[in-house]
Tab-separated table of C-alpha atoms (C1' of nucleotides) in Angstrom:
chain	number	residue	atom	x	y	z
A	16	MET	CA	126.780	47.982	128.000
A	17	SER	CA	128.851	46.136	130.549
A	18	ARG	CA	125.711	44.600	131.971
A	19	GLU	CA	125.433	41.580	129.758
A	20	MET	CA	129.066	40.572	130.010
A	21	ILE	CA	129.809	36.929	129.928
A	22	ARG	CA	132.329	37.035	132.688
A	23	GLN	CA	130.899	38.685	135.776
A	24	GLY	CA	132.945	37.556	138.698
A	25	GLY	CA	136.426	38.050	140.054
A	26	ARG	CA	138.890	40.137	138.183
A	27	SER	CA	136.497	41.508	135.619
A	28	ALA	CA	134.259	42.859	138.341
A	29	ARG	CA	137.190	44.273	140.270
A	30	ILE	CA	138.388	46.136	137.214
A	31	GLN	CA	134.970	47.524	136.477
A	32	ALA	CA	134.705	48.744	140.052
A	33	ALA	CA	138.151	50.299	139.918
A	34	VAL	CA	137.414	52.086	136.647
A	35	HIS	CA	134.090	53.350	137.901
A	36	ALA	CA	135.670	54.579	141.115
A	37	ALA	CA	138.450	56.309	139.218
A	38	SER	CA	135.912	57.962	136.932
A	39	ARG	CA	133.828	59.205	139.805
A	40	ALA	CA	136.869	60.532	141.600
A	41	LEU	CA	138.115	62.412	138.558
A	42	LEU	CA	134.664	63.772	137.761
A	43	GLU	CA	134.595	65.345	141.179
A	44	GLN	CA	137.995	66.953	140.845
A	45	GLN	CA	138.181	68.191	137.290
A	46	ASP	CA	136.112	69.467	134.474
A	47	ARG	CA	134.868	66.568	132.358
A	48	SER	CA	136.404	68.047	129.231
A	49	ALA	CA	139.820	67.653	130.847
A	50	ILE	CA	139.364	63.970	131.665
A	51	THR	CA	140.853	61.392	129.322
A	52	VAL	CA	140.811	57.630	129.121
A	53	PRO	CA	144.516	57.278	129.982
A	54	MET	CA	143.958	59.388	133.095
A	55	ILE	CA	141.209	57.106	134.310
A	56	ALA	CA	143.240	54.046	133.418
A	57	GLU	CA	146.230	55.187	135.406
A	58	ARG	CA	144.178	56.013	138.471
A	59	ALA	CA	142.392	52.673	138.259
A	60	GLY	CA	145.653	50.796	137.821
A	61	VAL	CA	144.602	49.462	134.449
A	62	THR	CA	145.900	49.816	130.932
A	63	PRO	CA	143.978	52.163	128.642
A	64	SER	CA	143.319	49.418	126.127
A	65	THR	CA	141.169	47.606	128.641
A	66	ILE	CA	138.896	50.591	128.949
A	67	TYR	CA	138.737	51.102	125.205
A	68	ARG	CA	137.820	47.487	124.670
A	69	ARG	CA	135.162	47.309	127.336
A	70	TRP	CA	133.513	50.674	127.015
A	71	GLY	CA	134.510	51.936	123.622
A	72	THR	CA	134.338	55.668	124.201
A	73	LEU	CA	134.582	58.038	127.116
A	74	SER	CA	130.951	59.033	126.641
A	75	ASP	CA	129.783	55.469	126.995
A	76	LEU	CA	131.913	54.937	130.059
A	77	PHE	CA	130.507	58.087	131.643
A	78	ALA	CA	127.010	56.944	130.746
A	79	ASP	CA	127.687	53.650	132.454
A	80	VAL	CA	129.014	55.378	135.535
A	81	ALA	CA	126.069	57.767	135.555
A	82	VAL	CA	123.532	54.955	135.409
A	83	GLU	CA	125.291	53.318	138.301
A	84	ARG	CA	125.105	56.489	140.351
A	85	LEU	CA	121.501	57.071	139.410
A	86	ARG	CA	120.482	53.655	140.644
A	87	PRO	CA	118.446	54.257	143.782
A	88	ALA	CA	120.392	53.518	146.950
A	89	ALA	CA	117.278	53.309	149.073
A	90	PRO	CA	113.572	52.961	148.259
A	91	PRO	CA	111.466	56.119	148.530
A	92	ALA	CA	110.350	57.011	152.024
A	93	ASP	CA	107.106	55.522	153.295
A	94	THR	CA	105.118	58.186	155.108
A	95	GLY	CA	101.853	56.309	155.067
A	96	ASP	CA	100.347	58.926	152.761
A	97	THR	CA	100.640	58.357	149.033
A	98	MET	CA	100.716	61.991	148.040
A	99	ALA	CA	103.266	62.773	150.713
A	100	ASP	CA	105.421	59.906	149.431
A	101	LEU	CA	105.160	61.268	145.922
A	102	GLU	CA	106.012	64.780	147.038
A	103	ALA	CA	109.017	63.672	149.027
A	104	TYR	CA	110.340	61.565	146.177
A	105	THR	CA	109.750	64.301	143.613
A	106	LEU	CA	111.502	66.971	145.656
A	107	GLU	CA	114.448	64.691	146.314
A	108	TYR	CA	114.654	63.809	142.636
A	109	ALA	CA	114.511	67.430	141.530
A	110	GLU	CA	117.082	68.576	144.024
A	111	GLU	CA	119.485	65.819	143.111
A	112	MET	CA	119.100	66.240	139.366
A	113	SER	CA	119.172	70.011	139.264
A	114	SER	CA	122.524	70.182	140.986
A	115	SER	CA	125.465	70.585	138.667
A	116	VAL	CA	126.587	66.999	139.189
A	117	GLY	CA	123.047	65.717	138.747
A	118	ARG	CA	122.611	67.592	135.509
A	119	ALA	CA	125.902	66.183	134.281
A	120	LEU	CA	124.749	62.674	135.115
A	121	LEU	CA	121.538	63.240	133.207
A	122	ARG	CA	123.426	64.500	130.198
A	123	ASP	CA	125.885	61.627	130.281
A	124	VAL	CA	123.039	59.158	130.365
A	125	ILE	CA	121.270	60.788	127.462
A	126	ALA	CA	124.422	61.012	125.406
A	127	ASP	CA	124.771	57.237	125.476
A	128	SER	CA	125.063	55.940	121.935
A	129	SER	CA	122.774	53.014	122.561
A	130	ASP	CA	119.344	53.758	123.994
A	131	ASP	CA	120.151	51.451	126.838
A	132	ALA	CA	121.387	53.879	129.468
A	133	PRO	CA	118.548	56.419	129.237
A	134	MET	CA	115.935	53.683	129.309
A	135	ARG	CA	117.478	52.040	132.311
A	136	CYS	CA	117.638	55.333	134.139
A	137	CYS	CA	113.972	55.766	133.331
A	138	THR	CA	113.191	52.345	134.724
A	139	TYR	CA	114.694	53.269	138.066
A	140	THR	CA	112.237	56.124	138.386
A	141	TYR	CA	109.427	53.894	137.194
A	142	ASP	CA	110.246	51.243	139.780
A	143	ASN	CA	110.254	53.780	142.570
A	144	LEU	CA	106.911	55.177	141.494
A	145	ARG	CA	105.592	51.675	141.191
A	146	LEU	CA	106.658	50.986	144.742
A	147	ILE	CA	104.809	54.026	146.017
A	148	SER	CA	101.789	52.974	144.009
A	149	ASP	CA	101.882	49.416	145.308
A	150	ARG	CA	102.021	50.644	148.865
A	151	ALA	CA	98.951	52.739	148.145
A	152	VAL	CA	97.111	49.701	146.846
A	153	ALA	CA	98.186	47.692	149.881
A	154	ARG	CA	96.474	50.334	152.007
A	155	GLY	CA	93.298	49.935	149.987
A	156	GLU	CA	93.796	53.156	148.025
A	157	ALA	CA	93.679	53.588	144.261
A	158	PRO	CA	97.008	53.045	142.417
A	159	LEU	CA	99.017	55.944	141.037
A	160	ASP	CA	98.653	56.806	137.377
A	161	ILE	CA	102.358	56.411	136.748
A	162	ALA	CA	102.288	57.459	133.111
A	163	GLN	CA	100.624	60.680	134.118
A	164	VAL	CA	103.127	61.288	136.895
A	165	PHE	CA	105.876	60.987	134.295
A	166	ASP	CA	104.170	63.323	131.860
A	167	ARG	CA	103.077	65.943	134.336
A	168	ILE	CA	105.819	65.946	136.945
A	169	PHE	CA	109.074	64.261	135.996
A	170	ALA	CA	109.104	65.207	132.329
A	171	PRO	CA	108.797	68.956	133.021
A	172	ILE	CA	111.444	68.742	135.728
A	173	CYS	CA	113.907	66.965	133.450
A	174	TYR	CA	113.103	69.229	130.541
A	175	HIS	CA	113.896	72.398	132.455
A	176	ILE	CA	117.053	70.909	133.897
A	177	LEU	CA	118.332	69.702	130.556
A	178	PHE	CA	117.472	72.828	128.621
A	179	ALA	CA	118.475	75.139	131.435
A	180	ASP	CA	115.596	77.467	130.627
A	181	ARG	CA	114.291	77.889	134.159
A	182	ASP	CA	115.003	77.116	137.739
A	183	VAL	CA	113.571	73.918	139.184
A	184	GLY	CA	113.014	74.509	142.871
A	185	PRO	CA	110.694	73.054	145.495
A	186	ASP	CA	108.041	75.687	144.773
A	187	TYR	CA	107.875	74.750	141.139
A	188	CYS	CA	107.748	71.044	141.974
A	189	ARG	CA	104.951	71.553	144.454
A	190	ARG	CA	102.974	73.412	141.837
A	191	LEU	CA	103.345	70.501	139.446
A	192	LEU	CA	102.296	68.112	142.186
A	193	ALA	CA	99.307	70.266	143.080
A	194	GLU	CA	98.148	70.407	139.481
A	195	VAL	CA	98.216	66.647	139.258
A	196	GLY	CA	96.654	66.169	142.666
A	197	ARG	CA	93.880	68.596	141.874
A	198	GLY	CA	92.972	66.576	138.804
A	199	ASP	CA	92.623	62.851	138.489
A	200	ALA	CA	96.082	61.795	139.559
A	201	ARG	CA	95.003	58.309	140.421
A	202	ARG	CA	92.967	56.277	138.048
A	203	GLY	CA	94.951	53.114	137.388
A	204	THR	CA	98.106	52.630	135.391
A	205	ASP	CA	97.344	53.851	131.915
B	17	MET	CA	129.926	79.613	120.703
B	18	SER	CA	130.648	80.995	117.292
B	19	ARG	CA	127.855	83.485	117.687
B	20	GLU	CA	129.702	86.260	119.406
B	21	MET	CA	132.717	86.201	117.138
B	22	ILE	CA	134.355	89.477	116.444
B	23	ARG	CA	134.791	88.869	112.760
B	24	GLN	CA	131.492	87.973	111.183
B	25	GLY	CA	131.794	88.680	107.526
B	26	GLY	CA	133.656	87.364	104.549
B	27	ARG	CA	136.018	84.482	104.918
B	28	SER	CA	135.157	83.673	108.486
B	29	ALA	CA	131.516	83.260	107.565
B	30	ARG	CA	132.384	81.231	104.487
B	31	ILE	CA	134.435	78.823	106.565
B	32	GLN	CA	131.745	78.450	109.152
B	33	ALA	CA	129.248	77.672	106.415
B	34	ALA	CA	131.591	75.178	104.794
B	35	VAL	CA	132.269	73.398	108.076
B	36	HIS	CA	128.596	73.275	108.927
B	37	ALA	CA	127.751	71.933	105.495
B	38	ALA	CA	130.466	69.310	105.729
B	39	SER	CA	129.227	68.260	109.147
B	40	ARG	CA	125.655	67.951	107.966
B	41	ALA	CA	126.704	65.944	104.943
B	42	LEU	CA	128.783	63.535	106.974
B	43	LEU	CA	126.091	63.164	109.620
B	44	GLU	CA	123.727	61.998	106.916
B	45	GLN	CA	126.131	59.454	105.514
B	46	GLN	CA	127.816	57.903	108.500
B	47	ASP	CA	127.329	57.031	112.088
B	48	ARG	CA	128.323	59.968	114.284
B	49	SER	CA	130.804	57.833	116.202
B	50	ALA	CA	132.737	57.348	112.964
B	51	ILE	CA	133.019	61.053	112.200
B	52	THR	CA	136.209	62.877	113.139
B	53	VAL	CA	137.392	66.454	112.995
B	54	PRO	CA	139.954	65.758	110.257
B	55	MET	CA	137.222	64.212	108.121
B	56	ILE	CA	135.056	67.304	108.405
B	57	ALA	CA	138.040	69.535	107.806
B	58	GLU	CA	138.995	67.772	104.604
B	59	ARG	CA	135.464	67.873	103.233
B	60	ALA	CA	135.161	71.553	104.096
B	61	GLY	CA	138.514	72.363	102.548
B	62	VAL	CA	139.893	73.625	105.825
B	63	THR	CA	142.716	72.558	108.101
B	64	PRO	CA	141.748	70.670	111.267
B	65	SER	CA	143.369	73.243	113.494
B	66	THR	CA	140.876	75.836	112.354
B	67	ILE	CA	138.024	73.685	113.591
B	68	TYR	CA	139.760	72.922	116.854
B	69	ARG	CA	140.401	76.568	117.488
B	70	ARG	CA	136.915	77.760	116.655
B	71	TRP	CA	134.771	75.003	118.101
B	72	GLY	CA	137.048	73.212	120.513
B	73	THR	CA	135.500	69.756	120.451
B	74	LEU	CA	133.431	67.698	118.083
B	75	SER	CA	130.523	67.763	120.524
B	76	ASP	CA	130.466	71.524	120.556
B	77	LEU	CA	130.637	71.686	116.783
B	78	PHE	CA	127.756	69.241	116.506
B	79	ALA	CA	125.795	71.241	119.035
B	80	ASP	CA	126.378	74.357	116.966
B	81	VAL	CA	125.251	72.588	113.813
B	82	ALA	CA	122.213	71.160	115.578
B	83	VAL	CA	121.091	74.559	116.837
B	84	GLU	CA	121.397	75.875	113.315
B	85	ARG	CA	119.238	73.071	111.960
B	86	LEU	CA	116.717	73.474	114.734
B	87	ARG	CA	116.215	77.125	113.952
B	88	PRO	CA	112.738	77.389	112.485
B	89	ALA	CA	112.780	77.797	108.714
B	90	ALA	CA	109.215	79.055	108.571
B	91	PRO	CA	106.813	80.383	111.218
B	92	PRO	CA	104.101	77.977	112.405
B	93	ALA	CA	101.067	77.726	110.134
B	94	ASP	CA	98.249	80.179	110.690
B	95	THR	CA	94.930	78.349	110.462
B	96	GLY	CA	92.892	81.061	112.096
B	97	ASP	CA	92.196	78.817	115.057
B	98	THR	CA	94.613	78.958	117.986
B	99	MET	CA	94.164	75.378	119.095
B	100	ALA	CA	94.516	74.135	115.549
B	101	ASP	CA	97.730	76.154	115.206
B	102	LEU	CA	99.038	74.627	118.411
B	103	GLU	CA	98.115	71.129	117.316
B	104	ALA	CA	99.735	71.502	113.935
B	105	TYR	CA	102.910	72.887	115.443
B	106	THR	CA	103.052	70.226	118.135
B	107	LEU	CA	102.591	67.355	115.706
B	108	GLU	CA	105.218	68.754	113.389
B	109	TYR	CA	107.619	69.219	116.282
B	110	ALA	CA	107.060	65.717	117.604
B	111	GLU	CA	107.442	64.098	114.223
B	112	GLU	CA	110.623	65.985	113.457
B	113	MET	CA	112.218	65.366	116.845
B	114	SER	CA	111.258	61.741	117.223
B	115	SER	CA	112.937	60.773	113.985
B	116	SER	CA	116.401	59.349	114.372
B	117	VAL	CA	118.030	62.501	113.032
B	118	GLY	CA	115.832	64.694	115.198
B	119	ARG	CA	116.693	62.772	118.308
B	120	ALA	CA	120.356	63.045	117.448
B	121	LEU	CA	119.988	66.812	117.079
B	122	LEU	CA	118.314	67.028	120.448
B	123	ARG	CA	121.072	65.016	122.057
B	124	ASP	CA	123.798	67.077	120.428
B	125	VAL	CA	122.206	70.254	121.678
B	126	ILE	CA	121.887	68.950	125.209
B	127	ALA	CA	125.437	67.648	125.251
B	128	ASP	CA	126.759	71.171	124.681
B	129	SER	CA	129.263	72.014	127.369
B	130	SER	CA	127.951	75.517	127.832
B	131	ASP	CA	124.246	75.899	128.539
B	132	ASP	CA	124.007	78.126	125.528
B	133	ALA	CA	122.856	75.680	122.863
B	134	PRO	CA	120.010	74.038	124.801
B	135	MET	CA	118.672	77.386	125.916
B	136	ARG	CA	118.749	78.803	122.417
B	137	CYS	CA	116.979	75.760	121.085
B	138	CYS	CA	114.366	76.322	123.757
B	139	THR	CA	113.974	79.914	122.736
B	140	TYR	CA	113.107	78.901	119.201
B	141	THR	CA	110.175	76.898	120.486
B	142	TYR	CA	109.210	79.718	122.807
B	143	ASP	CA	109.236	82.234	119.979
B	144	ASN	CA	107.017	80.041	117.848
B	145	LEU	CA	104.542	79.573	120.660
B	146	ARG	CA	104.654	83.266	121.318
B	147	LEU	CA	103.787	83.918	117.709
B	148	ILE	CA	100.765	81.637	117.908
B	149	SER	CA	99.737	83.332	121.120
B	150	ASP	CA	100.140	86.811	119.687
B	151	ARG	CA	97.982	85.910	116.738
B	152	ALA	CA	95.342	84.703	119.161
B	153	VAL	CA	95.440	88.022	120.982
B	154	ALA	CA	95.214	89.888	117.695
B	155	ARG	CA	91.980	88.025	117.054
B	156	GLY	CA	90.671	89.120	120.417
B	157	GLU	CA	91.180	85.756	122.086
B	158	ALA	CA	93.027	85.053	125.316
B	159	PRO	CA	96.772	84.476	125.032
B	160	LEU	CA	98.325	81.025	125.357
B	161	ASP	CA	99.752	80.002	128.680
B	162	ILE	CA	103.130	79.285	127.209
B	163	ALA	CA	104.720	77.992	130.380
B	164	GLN	CA	101.946	75.472	130.695
B	165	VAL	CA	102.266	74.418	127.081
B	166	PHE	CA	105.929	73.713	127.745
B	167	ASP	CA	105.226	71.743	130.909
B	168	ARG	CA	102.275	69.769	129.651
B	169	ILE	CA	103.061	69.213	125.980
B	170	PHE	CA	106.627	69.821	124.892
B	171	ALA	CA	108.353	68.577	128.031
B	172	PRO	CA	106.677	65.146	127.927
B	173	ILE	CA	107.380	64.835	124.213
B	174	CYS	CA	111.057	65.640	124.653
B	175	TYR	CA	111.344	63.449	127.719
B	176	HIS	CA	110.047	60.370	125.961
B	177	ILE	CA	112.186	61.014	122.921
B	178	LEU	CA	115.351	61.503	124.947
B	179	PHE	CA	114.810	58.615	127.302
B	180	ALA	CA	113.428	56.354	124.593
B	181	ASP	CA	110.919	54.904	127.015
B	182	ARG	CA	107.868	55.159	124.815
B	183	ASP	CA	106.739	56.005	121.341
B	184	VAL	CA	105.737	59.593	120.630
B	185	GLY	CA	103.148	59.480	117.887
B	186	PRO	CA	100.308	61.761	116.806
B	187	ASP	CA	97.833	59.936	119.050
B	188	TYR	CA	99.934	60.577	122.110
B	189	CYS	CA	100.438	64.212	121.167
B	190	ARG	CA	96.732	64.731	120.631
B	191	ARG	CA	96.045	63.308	124.048
B	192	LEU	CA	98.453	65.778	125.608
B	193	LEU	CA	96.812	68.585	123.656
B	194	ALA	CA	93.359	67.450	124.700
B	195	GLU	CA	94.322	67.345	128.359
B	196	VAL	CA	95.561	70.901	128.180
B	197	GLY	CA	92.607	72.089	126.134
B	198	ARG	CA	90.148	70.509	128.525
B	199	GLY	CA	91.701	72.442	131.378
B	200	ASP	CA	92.673	76.068	131.525
B	201	ALA	CA	95.112	76.151	128.655
B	202	ARG	CA	94.803	79.860	128.198
B	203	ARG	CA	95.008	82.178	131.090
B	204	GLY	CA	97.806	84.577	130.356
B	205	THR	CA	101.523	83.989	130.305
B	206	ASP	CA	102.400	82.777	133.771
C	11	DA	C1'	141.699	18.937	138.262
C	12	DC	C1'	141.414	20.055	133.301
C	13	DC	C1'	139.871	22.592	129.203
C	14	DT	C1'	138.063	26.430	126.791
C	15	DT	C1'	138.056	31.088	125.884
C	16	DA	C1'	136.796	35.832	127.567
C	17	DA	C1'	139.351	39.432	129.247
C	18	DC	C1'	143.657	41.604	130.310
C	19	DG	C1'	148.522	43.576	129.746
C	20	DC	C1'	151.969	44.970	126.744
C	21	DT	C1'	153.782	47.198	122.710
C	22	DA	C1'	154.044	49.323	118.330
C	23	DA	C1'	151.683	51.682	114.726
C	24	DA	C1'	148.055	54.848	113.352
C	25	DA	C1'	145.168	58.569	114.120
C	26	DG	C1'	143.814	62.592	116.324
C	27	DT	C1'	144.930	66.909	118.964
C	28	DT	C1'	147.654	70.772	120.435
C	29	DT	C1'	150.767	74.587	119.737
C	30	DG	C1'	154.042	78.117	117.720
C	31	DC	C1'	154.953	80.899	113.890
C	32	DA	C1'	154.174	83.059	109.488
C	33	DT	C1'	150.615	84.804	106.472
C	34	DT	C1'	146.145	86.359	105.032
C	35	DA	C1'	142.233	89.245	105.132
C	36	DG	C1'	138.352	91.729	107.892
C	37	DC	C1'	137.428	95.980	109.970
C	38	DG	C1'	137.971	100.675	111.608
C	39	DG	C1'	140.161	104.960	111.102
C	40	DT	C1'	142.216	108.524	108.085
D	22	DA	C1'	140.250	104.668	98.587
D	23	DC	C1'	144.171	103.697	101.351
D	24	DC	C1'	146.569	102.172	105.677
D	25	DG	C1'	147.311	99.969	110.054
D	26	DC	C1'	145.796	96.690	113.414
D	27	DT	C1'	144.737	92.265	114.717
D	28	DA	C1'	141.494	88.237	114.435
D	29	DA	C1'	141.544	84.215	111.953
D	30	DT	C1'	143.634	80.882	109.015
D	31	DG	C1'	147.267	77.641	107.131
D	32	DC	C1'	151.191	74.965	107.904
D	33	DA	C1'	154.091	71.832	110.309
D	34	DA	C1'	156.161	69.762	114.258
D	35	DA	C1'	155.452	67.965	118.877
D	36	DC	C1'	152.498	65.587	121.641
D	37	DT	C1'	148.580	62.675	123.142
D	38	DT	C1'	145.159	59.484	122.376
D	39	DT	C1'	143.282	55.474	120.083
D	40	DT	C1'	143.657	51.134	117.694
D	41	DA	C1'	145.361	46.445	116.746
D	42	DG	C1'	148.212	42.247	117.227
D	43	DC	C1'	149.870	38.813	120.259
D	44	DG	C1'	151.031	36.306	124.322
D	45	DT	C1'	149.299	35.521	129.026
D	46	DT	C1'	146.041	35.186	132.806
D	47	DA	C1'	142.091	33.597	135.070
D	48	DA	C1'	136.718	32.705	135.018
D	49	DG	C1'	133.381	29.175	134.391
D	50	DG	C1'	131.998	24.758	132.897
D	51	DT	C1'	132.829	19.694	132.601
DNA sequence: ACCTTAACGCTAAAAGTTTGCATTAGCGGT
DNA sequence: ACCGCTAATGCAAACTTTTAGCGTTAAGGT
């Protein structure tokens, strides 16, 4: 969306930061259905037309903000044990996403009109899993089967969060992890 | 949303039907970002304020329409073989949802501001799986582990459709089915 | 330092949304 | 079958949001 802009430095970047910050601030205070483009513009010290031109719709702006927030701040913890790494990362992911703000982020990302935002969000998870896998290989262990981790662990977690049909707690996550671990969780990347 | 209305008969129902029909028609012709409430209202022969009052926002109206379209028209096919029933239903589900209109429906449902639409959509799938399972029991077989079918088959399918990170074709679905079948796919409902 | 042009601010017009009031038409009670 | 009650609709005015044109500013390259 605003990734492949031609102008990236200076004012353009400052405005993007201001708009993102204003969006985040408002999302924390009010219900999203009460937030409007002019509100964000005023708080960011920008005219509404700038936002309309750069992001098009409120949904796309929120998707952009959500992707930004979903971008991992720190790499997954390195415990020295691959399965422990995976468990820690999974539990953190589930806890973060199943919160009301996390669920909103997920929905914003998925509502993006282009397929760009959801795919990028997916890539973040992939990169983290890849990192855990690479560390395993560096220790002489077999790599993680990342595709299977997506199918068996992260997909169910996201599904239940998005469809709100069941609670996604640590116990449930550990069961998913155990089912994968019990089988052939590692056998090379697809 | 419009489910628990007090008035259900006569004019109210006619208007709901007209608005739904108008929405569906417009969704087939134009990009959803180009569709507005006044457009739907005109096509349905209704004033915009009626739509605003009953559905609130365009997203919620679309979610309502999507749930309606997702409601199963016919029960899943009965082949006499439980696993064949499950395969047929899964492939049909995946094909329908991975199409561009299907994906849009899924996104509309998930974007619903209340958690009502996504959960109801989920229930439709559950009911269909339950039907397949019940038929299995009637034949003296073990029931389907529905929770596992959700986690191992439908969740991955929906995840990949929503995040657009990979293609969801019959081959992929059959692999998911095989992995469940190979394991303990039937062991009672959670 | 200069040139090109993407991006912004401003403003006015267009479109969409909200709201109050009058009217219509389900629904339950008689 | 009729009557009263009120949810639901239509209409129209007030209000807000969105779009579009135009001049200006400031990145980024030469």
